Short mmCIF file of C-alpha atoms and ligand atoms in Angstrom, two decimals:
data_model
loop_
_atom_site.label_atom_id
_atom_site.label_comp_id
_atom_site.label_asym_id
_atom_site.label_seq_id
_atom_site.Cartn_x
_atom_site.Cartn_y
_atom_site.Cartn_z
CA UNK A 1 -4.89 -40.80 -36.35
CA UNK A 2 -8.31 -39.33 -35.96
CA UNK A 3 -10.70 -40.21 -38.44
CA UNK A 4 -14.90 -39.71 -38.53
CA UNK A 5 -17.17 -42.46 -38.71
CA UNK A 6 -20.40 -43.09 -39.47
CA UNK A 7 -22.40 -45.74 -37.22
CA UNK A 8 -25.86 -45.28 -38.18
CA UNK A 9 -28.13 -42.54 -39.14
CA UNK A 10 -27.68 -39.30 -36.47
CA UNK A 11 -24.62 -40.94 -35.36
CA UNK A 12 -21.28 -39.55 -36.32
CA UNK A 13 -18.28 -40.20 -34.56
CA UNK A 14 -14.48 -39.20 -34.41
CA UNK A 15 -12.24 -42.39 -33.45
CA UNK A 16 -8.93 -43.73 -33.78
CA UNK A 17 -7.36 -45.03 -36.29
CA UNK A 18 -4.29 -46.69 -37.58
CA UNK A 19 -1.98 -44.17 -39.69
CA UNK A 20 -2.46 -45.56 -43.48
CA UNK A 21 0.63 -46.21 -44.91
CA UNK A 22 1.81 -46.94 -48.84
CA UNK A 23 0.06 -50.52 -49.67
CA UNK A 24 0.41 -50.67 -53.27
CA UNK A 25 3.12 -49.50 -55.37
CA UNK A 26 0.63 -46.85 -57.41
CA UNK A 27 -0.70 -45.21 -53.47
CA UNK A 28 0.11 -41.92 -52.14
CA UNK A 29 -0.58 -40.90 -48.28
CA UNK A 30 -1.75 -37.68 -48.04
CA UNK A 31 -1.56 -35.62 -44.83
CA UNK A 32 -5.03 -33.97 -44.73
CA UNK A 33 -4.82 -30.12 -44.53
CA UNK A 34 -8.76 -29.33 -45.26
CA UNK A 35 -11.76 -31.58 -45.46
CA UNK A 36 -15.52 -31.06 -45.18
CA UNK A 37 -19.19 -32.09 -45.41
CA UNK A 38 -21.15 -32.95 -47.98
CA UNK A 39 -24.92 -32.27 -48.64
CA UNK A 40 -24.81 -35.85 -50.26
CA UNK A 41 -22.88 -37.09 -46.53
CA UNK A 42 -26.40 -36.14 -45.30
CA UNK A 43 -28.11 -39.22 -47.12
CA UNK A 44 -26.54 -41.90 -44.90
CA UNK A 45 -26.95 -39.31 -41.83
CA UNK A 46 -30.65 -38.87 -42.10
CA UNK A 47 -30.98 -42.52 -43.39
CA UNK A 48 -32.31 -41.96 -46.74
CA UNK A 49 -29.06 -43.83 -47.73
CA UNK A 50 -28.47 -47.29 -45.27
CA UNK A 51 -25.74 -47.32 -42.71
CA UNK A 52 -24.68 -51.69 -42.70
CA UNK A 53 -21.84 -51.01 -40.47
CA UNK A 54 -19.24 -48.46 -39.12
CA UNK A 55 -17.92 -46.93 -42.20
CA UNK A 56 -15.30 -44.19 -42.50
CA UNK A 57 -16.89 -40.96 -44.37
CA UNK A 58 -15.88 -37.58 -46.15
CA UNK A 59 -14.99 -37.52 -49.60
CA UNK A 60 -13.99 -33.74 -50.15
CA UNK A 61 -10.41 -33.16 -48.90
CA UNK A 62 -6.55 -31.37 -49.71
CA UNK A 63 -3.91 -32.26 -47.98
CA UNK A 64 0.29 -32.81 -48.38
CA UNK A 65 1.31 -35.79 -50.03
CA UNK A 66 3.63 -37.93 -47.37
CA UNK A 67 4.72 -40.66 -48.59
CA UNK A 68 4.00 -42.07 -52.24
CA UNK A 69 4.50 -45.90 -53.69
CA UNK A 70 7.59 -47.17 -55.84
CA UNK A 71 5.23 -46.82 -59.20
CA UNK A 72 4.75 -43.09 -58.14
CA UNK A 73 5.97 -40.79 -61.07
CA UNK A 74 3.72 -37.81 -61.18
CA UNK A 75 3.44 -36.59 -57.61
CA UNK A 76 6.73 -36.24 -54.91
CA UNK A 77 6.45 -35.72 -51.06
CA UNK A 78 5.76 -32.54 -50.12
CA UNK A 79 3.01 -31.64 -53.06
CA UNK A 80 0.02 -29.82 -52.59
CA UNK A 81 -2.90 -31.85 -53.70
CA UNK A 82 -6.59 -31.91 -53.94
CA UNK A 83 -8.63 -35.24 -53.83
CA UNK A 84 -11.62 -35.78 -56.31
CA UNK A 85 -14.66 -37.19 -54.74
CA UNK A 86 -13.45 -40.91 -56.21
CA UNK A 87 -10.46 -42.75 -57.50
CA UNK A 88 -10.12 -43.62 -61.20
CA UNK A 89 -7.28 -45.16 -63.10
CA UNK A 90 -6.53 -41.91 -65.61
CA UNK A 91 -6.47 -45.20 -68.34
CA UNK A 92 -9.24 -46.83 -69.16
CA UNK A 93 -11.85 -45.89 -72.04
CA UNK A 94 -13.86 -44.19 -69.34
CA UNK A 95 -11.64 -42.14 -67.86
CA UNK A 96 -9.97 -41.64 -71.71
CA UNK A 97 -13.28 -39.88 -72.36
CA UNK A 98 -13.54 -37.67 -69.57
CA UNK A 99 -15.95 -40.02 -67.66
CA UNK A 100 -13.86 -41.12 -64.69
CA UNK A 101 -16.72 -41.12 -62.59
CA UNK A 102 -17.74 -44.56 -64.63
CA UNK A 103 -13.93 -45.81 -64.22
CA UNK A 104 -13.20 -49.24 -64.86
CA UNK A 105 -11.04 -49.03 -61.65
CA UNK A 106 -13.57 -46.84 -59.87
CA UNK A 107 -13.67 -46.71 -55.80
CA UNK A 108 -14.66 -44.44 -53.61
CA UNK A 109 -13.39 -42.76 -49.89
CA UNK A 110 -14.36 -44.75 -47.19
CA UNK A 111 -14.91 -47.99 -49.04
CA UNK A 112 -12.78 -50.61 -50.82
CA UNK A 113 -10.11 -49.98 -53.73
CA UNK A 114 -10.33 -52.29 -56.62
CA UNK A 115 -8.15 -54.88 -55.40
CA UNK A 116 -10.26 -54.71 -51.95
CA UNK A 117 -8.24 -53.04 -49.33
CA UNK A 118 -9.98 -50.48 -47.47
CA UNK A 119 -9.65 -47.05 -48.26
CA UNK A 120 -9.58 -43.96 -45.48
CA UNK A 121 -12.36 -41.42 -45.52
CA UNK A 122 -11.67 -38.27 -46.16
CA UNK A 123 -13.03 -36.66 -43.10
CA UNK A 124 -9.75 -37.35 -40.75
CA UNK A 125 -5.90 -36.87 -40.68
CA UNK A 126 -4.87 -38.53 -43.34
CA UNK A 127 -5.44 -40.97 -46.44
CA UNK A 128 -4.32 -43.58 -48.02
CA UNK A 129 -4.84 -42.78 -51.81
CA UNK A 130 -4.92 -45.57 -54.29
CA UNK A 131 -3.77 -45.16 -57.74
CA UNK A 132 -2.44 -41.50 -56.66
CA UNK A 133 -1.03 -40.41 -60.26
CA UNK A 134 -4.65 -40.33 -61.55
CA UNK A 135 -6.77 -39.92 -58.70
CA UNK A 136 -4.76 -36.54 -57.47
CA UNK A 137 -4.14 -33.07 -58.98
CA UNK A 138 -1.48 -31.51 -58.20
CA UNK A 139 -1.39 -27.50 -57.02
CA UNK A 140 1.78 -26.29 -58.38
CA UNK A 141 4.03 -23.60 -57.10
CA UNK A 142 1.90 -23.46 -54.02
CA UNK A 143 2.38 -25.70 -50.42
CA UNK A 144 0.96 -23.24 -47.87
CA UNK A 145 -2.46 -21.76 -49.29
CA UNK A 146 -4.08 -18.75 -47.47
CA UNK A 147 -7.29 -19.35 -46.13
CA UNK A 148 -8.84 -18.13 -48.67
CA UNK A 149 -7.52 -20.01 -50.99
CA UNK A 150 -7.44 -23.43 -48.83
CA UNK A 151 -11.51 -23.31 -49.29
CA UNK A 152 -11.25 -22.34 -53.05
CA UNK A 153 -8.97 -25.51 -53.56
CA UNK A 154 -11.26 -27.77 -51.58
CA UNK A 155 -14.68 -26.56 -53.64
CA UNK A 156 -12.96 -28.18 -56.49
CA UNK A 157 -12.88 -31.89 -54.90
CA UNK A 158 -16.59 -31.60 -55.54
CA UNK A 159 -19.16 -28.68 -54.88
CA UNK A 160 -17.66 -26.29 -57.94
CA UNK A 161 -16.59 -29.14 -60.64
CA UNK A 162 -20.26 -30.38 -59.84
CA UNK A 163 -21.73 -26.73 -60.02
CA UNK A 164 -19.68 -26.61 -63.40
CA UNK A 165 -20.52 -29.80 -64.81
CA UNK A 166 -24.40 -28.49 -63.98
CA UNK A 167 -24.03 -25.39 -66.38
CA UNK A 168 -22.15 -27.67 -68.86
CA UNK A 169 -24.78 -29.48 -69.00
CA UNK A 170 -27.35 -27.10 -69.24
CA UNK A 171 -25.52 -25.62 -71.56
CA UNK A 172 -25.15 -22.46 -69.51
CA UNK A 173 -23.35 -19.33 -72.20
CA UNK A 174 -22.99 -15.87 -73.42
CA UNK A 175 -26.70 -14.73 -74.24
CA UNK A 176 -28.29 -17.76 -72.03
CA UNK A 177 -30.63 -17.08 -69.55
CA UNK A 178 -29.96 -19.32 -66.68
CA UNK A 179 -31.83 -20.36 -63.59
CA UNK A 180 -30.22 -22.46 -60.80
CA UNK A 181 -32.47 -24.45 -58.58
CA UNK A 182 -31.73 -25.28 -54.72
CA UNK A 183 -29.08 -23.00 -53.26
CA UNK A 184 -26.86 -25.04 -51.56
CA UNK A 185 -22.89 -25.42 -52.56
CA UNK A 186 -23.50 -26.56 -55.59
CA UNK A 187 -26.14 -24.31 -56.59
CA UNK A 188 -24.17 -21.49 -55.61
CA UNK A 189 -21.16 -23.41 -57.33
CA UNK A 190 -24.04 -23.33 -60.32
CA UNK A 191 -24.45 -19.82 -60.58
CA UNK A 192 -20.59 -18.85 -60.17
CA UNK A 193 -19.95 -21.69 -63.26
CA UNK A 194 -22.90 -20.31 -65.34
CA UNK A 195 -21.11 -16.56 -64.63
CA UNK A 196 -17.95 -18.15 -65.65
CA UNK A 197 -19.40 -19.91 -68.84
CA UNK A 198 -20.82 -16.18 -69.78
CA UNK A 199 -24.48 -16.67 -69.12
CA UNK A 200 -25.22 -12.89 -68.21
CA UNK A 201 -28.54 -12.81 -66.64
CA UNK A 202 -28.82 -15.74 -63.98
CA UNK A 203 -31.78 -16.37 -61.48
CA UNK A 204 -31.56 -18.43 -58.53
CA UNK A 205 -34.19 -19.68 -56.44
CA UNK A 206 -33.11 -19.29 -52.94
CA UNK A 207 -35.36 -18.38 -49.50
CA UNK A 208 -32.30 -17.54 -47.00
CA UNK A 209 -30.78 -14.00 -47.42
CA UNK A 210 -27.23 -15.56 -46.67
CA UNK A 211 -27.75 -17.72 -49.66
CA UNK A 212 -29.07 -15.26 -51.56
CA UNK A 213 -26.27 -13.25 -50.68
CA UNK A 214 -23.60 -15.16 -52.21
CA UNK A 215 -25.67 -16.20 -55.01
CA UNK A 216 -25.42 -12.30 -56.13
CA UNK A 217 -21.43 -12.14 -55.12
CA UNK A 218 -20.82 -15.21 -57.29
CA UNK A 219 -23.09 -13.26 -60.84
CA UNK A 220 -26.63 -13.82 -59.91
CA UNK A 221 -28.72 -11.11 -61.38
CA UNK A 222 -32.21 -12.18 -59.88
CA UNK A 223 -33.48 -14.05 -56.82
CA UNK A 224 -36.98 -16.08 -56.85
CA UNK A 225 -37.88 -16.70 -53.36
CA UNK A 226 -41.13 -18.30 -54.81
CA UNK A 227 -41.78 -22.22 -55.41
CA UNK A 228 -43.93 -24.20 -56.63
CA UNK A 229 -46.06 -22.91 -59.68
CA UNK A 230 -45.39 -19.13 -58.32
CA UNK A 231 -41.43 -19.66 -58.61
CA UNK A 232 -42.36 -20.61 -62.56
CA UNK A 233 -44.45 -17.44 -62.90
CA UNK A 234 -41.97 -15.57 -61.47
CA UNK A 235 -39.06 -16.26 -63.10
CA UNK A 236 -41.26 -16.26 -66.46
CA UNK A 237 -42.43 -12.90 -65.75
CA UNK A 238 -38.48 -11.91 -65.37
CA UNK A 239 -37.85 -13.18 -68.81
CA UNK A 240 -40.71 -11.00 -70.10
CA UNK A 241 -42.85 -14.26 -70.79
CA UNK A 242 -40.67 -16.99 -71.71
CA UNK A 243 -38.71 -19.81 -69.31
CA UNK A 244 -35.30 -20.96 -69.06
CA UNK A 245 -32.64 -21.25 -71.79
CA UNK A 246 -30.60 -23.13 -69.21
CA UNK A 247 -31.93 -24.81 -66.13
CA UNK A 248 -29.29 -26.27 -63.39
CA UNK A 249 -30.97 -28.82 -60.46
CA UNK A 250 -28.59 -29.06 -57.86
CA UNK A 251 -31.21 -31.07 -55.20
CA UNK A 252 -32.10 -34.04 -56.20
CA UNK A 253 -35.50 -34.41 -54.65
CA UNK A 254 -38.85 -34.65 -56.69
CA UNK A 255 -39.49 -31.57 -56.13
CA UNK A 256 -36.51 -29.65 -57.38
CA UNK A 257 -36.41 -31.94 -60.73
CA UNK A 258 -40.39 -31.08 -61.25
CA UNK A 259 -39.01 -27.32 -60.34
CA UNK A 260 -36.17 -27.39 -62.58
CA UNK A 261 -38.18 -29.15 -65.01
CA UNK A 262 -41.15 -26.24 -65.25
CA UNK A 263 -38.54 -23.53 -65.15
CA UNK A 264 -37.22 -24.56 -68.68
CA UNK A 265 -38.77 -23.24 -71.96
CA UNK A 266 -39.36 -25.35 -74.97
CA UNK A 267 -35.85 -26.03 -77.04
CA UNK A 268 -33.88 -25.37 -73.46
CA UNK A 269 -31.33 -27.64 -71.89
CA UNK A 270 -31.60 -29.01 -68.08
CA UNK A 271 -28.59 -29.99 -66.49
CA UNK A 272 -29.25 -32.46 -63.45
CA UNK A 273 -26.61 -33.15 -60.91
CA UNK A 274 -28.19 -33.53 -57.35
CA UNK A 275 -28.34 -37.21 -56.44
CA UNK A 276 -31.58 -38.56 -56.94
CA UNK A 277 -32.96 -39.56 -53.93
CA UNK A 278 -36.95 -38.26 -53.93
CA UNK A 279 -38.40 -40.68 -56.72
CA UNK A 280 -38.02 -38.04 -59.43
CA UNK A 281 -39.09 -39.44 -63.07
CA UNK A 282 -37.84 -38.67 -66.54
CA UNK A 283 -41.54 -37.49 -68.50
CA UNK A 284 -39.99 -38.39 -71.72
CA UNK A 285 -43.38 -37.61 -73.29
CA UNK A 286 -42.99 -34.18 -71.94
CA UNK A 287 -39.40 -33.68 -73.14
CA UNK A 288 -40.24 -35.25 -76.72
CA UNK A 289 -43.23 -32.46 -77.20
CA UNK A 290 -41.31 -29.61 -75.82
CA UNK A 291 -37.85 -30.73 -76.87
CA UNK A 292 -36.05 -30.15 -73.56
CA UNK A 293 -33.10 -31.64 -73.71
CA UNK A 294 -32.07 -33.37 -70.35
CA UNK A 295 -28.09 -33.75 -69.62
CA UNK A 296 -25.72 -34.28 -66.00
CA UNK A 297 -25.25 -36.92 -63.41
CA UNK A 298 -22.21 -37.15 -61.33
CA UNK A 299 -19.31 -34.58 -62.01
CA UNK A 300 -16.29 -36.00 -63.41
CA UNK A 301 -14.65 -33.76 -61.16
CA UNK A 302 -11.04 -35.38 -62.04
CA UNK A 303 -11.89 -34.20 -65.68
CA UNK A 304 -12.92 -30.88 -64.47
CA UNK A 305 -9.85 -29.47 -62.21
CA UNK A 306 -7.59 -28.78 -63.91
CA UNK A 307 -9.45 -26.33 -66.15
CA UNK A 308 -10.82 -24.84 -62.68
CA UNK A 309 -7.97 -25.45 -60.86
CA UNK A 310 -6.21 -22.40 -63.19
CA UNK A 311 -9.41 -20.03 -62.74
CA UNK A 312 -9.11 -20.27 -59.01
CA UNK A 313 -5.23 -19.73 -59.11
CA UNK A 314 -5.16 -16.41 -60.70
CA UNK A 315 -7.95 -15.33 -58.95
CA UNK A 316 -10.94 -15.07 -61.51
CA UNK A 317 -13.16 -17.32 -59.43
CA UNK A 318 -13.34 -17.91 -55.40
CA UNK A 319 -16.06 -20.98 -54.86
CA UNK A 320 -14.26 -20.78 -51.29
CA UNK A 321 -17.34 -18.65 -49.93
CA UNK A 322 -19.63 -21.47 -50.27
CA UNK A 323 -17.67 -22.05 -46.38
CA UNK A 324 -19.04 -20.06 -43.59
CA UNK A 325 -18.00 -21.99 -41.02
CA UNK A 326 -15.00 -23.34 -39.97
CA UNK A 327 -14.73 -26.59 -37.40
CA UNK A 328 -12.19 -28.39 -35.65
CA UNK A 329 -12.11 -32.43 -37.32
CA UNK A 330 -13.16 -33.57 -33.68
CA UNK A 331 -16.13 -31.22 -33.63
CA UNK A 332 -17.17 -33.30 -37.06
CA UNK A 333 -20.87 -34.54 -35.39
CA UNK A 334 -21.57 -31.06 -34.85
CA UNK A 335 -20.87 -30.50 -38.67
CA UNK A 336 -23.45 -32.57 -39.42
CA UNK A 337 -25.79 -31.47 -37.27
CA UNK A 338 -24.94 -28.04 -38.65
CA UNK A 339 -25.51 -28.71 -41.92
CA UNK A 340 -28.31 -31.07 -41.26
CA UNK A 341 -30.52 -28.06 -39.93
CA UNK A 342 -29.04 -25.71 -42.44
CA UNK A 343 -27.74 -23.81 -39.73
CA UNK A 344 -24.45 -24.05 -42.23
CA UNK A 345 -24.08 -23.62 -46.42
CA UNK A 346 -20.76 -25.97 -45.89
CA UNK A 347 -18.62 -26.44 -42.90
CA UNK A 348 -14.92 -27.12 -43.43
CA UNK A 349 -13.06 -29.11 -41.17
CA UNK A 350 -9.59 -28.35 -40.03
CA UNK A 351 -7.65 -31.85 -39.07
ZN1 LIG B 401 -19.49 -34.17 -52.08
ZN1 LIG B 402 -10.37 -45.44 -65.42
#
């Protein structure tokens, strides 16, 4: 099978691989139908994140299940599934909380399951998927989604159960007022789950009209093209002199925290779910006198899509948009480079 690998930073590759097949009595092997990149695949690709050796990458994929272990019970060949962006066991205290992000079991695609075989990426063909019953939601009634759909499905592996657990977190409701920082898939994810939590008036900081664009389609009311101190002026000037209620920061650099961070008014709620990666600091001191309460980290996705999952079925929400561009699998370095540049919002990649 075809698969895409990582070699070092700038350097993605599609190669060969061998077809996974059912290791473990609890795997699945899923025929990939839709995968895509990640703004968090760009870490490794612009080496913010180190590249040791060749690794297989993409966690964000739906495909067909093919073939499932002896211990299967939940999922039968032919199912429609869609992959969280890790495994978890569905059993332990974590994942009995909602947290299966902090599984006792946890692995992730393109890495090493908990008993240490390798595990497929979810950029190519196909995947072998450990502990399948927990890991994978099933679609029901549906095995040939429209396109439209296909993308709506695939938001939910990540981009729009992160986006979700943002506004959660933030605390994003009916008579909130709600600003989303960085407009990539999960800030536009933000804005559609703060619409869908009832927030009614929702401002999102975005500088590129396509953006921008979608950020209105999915319940954005105002756009602040303005950073910096001027982006906190204007979005407190659109509140008629107060900041935030709910603040979602969906970057992860300094910058966006310290953005996110000014944008919220004393007594409001910031929910943080881009991965860290610019040195941003927790002022407690700051949060103690103003009482900002500071929530998020990595989406339990798993938790999340079923709830979601039912939302995008009948239609009231379609996170698909976040894709405007489509790619062939072997194309995947141009992806990247796509998406690198911000030539792309999200490019999906057809196996
Ligand atoms: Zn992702
Ligand atoms: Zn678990």
């Amino acid at each position: 099978m075809r698969a895409t690998i990582i070699h070092a930073p700038g350097d993605i590759r599609v190669e060969d691989r061998d077809y996974p097949t059912v290791q473990l009595p609890t795997d699945a092997v899923v025929k990939v139908t839709a995968s895509c990149v990640c703004g968090s695949d760009l870490w490794p690709y612009r080496g913010v994140r180190p590249t040791r050796r060749p690794t297989a990458i993409g966690h964000e994929f739906i495909g067909t299940v093919e073939s499932i272990g002896s211990g299967i019970i939940g999922l039968a060949v032919g199912d429609l599934v869609i992959a969280p962006f890790v495994i978890s066991c569905g059993a332990c205290p974590q994942c009995l909380n909602g947290v299966t992000v902090a599984c006792d079991h946890l692995a992730g695609w393109g890495g090493k399951d908990d008993t240490g075989l390798s595990v497929d990426g979810g950029q190519g063909q196909a995947v072998r998927v450990p502990l399948a019953d927990s890991t994978l939601v099933k679609v029901p009634g549906i095995t040939e989604p429209d396109d439209a759909l296909r993308k709506s499905l695939l938001t939910l592996s990540d981009v729009m159960a992160t986006g979700h657990h943002a506004a959660l977190a933030a605390k994003a409701g009916p008579g909130r007022t709600v600003v989303v920082v960085g407009d990539g898939a999960v800030g536009l994810c933000g804005v559609l789950a703060a619409k869908r939590l009832g927030a009614e008036r929702i401002i999102a900081m975005s500088r590129h009209a396509d953006r921008q664009a979608i950020a209105r389609e999915f319940g954005a009311t105002d756009i602040v093209a303005e950073r910096g101190d001027d982006g906190v002026a204007r979005v407190r000037e659109l509140l008629g002199g107060v900041l935030a209620d709910s603040v979602l920061e969906c970057v992860g650099t300094k910058e966006s925290m310290d953005q996110a961070l000014n944008c919220t008014r004393p007594g409001g709620a910031l929910g943080f779910v881009g991965v860290p990666t610019g040195g941003s600091e927790v002022p407690l001191r700051y949060l103690f006198d103003t009482n900002i309460s500071i929530g998020g980290g990595m989406a339990p996705a798993r938790t999340y899509i079923p709830e979601l999952l039912a939302d995008v079925l009948d239609g009231t929400i379609n996170p698909g948009r976040v894709f405007d561009v489509v790619m062939p699998l072997e194309e995947a370095a141009e992806a990247y480079r796509a998406m690198d540049e911000r030539r792309a919002i999200k490019v999906l990649l057809t196996p």
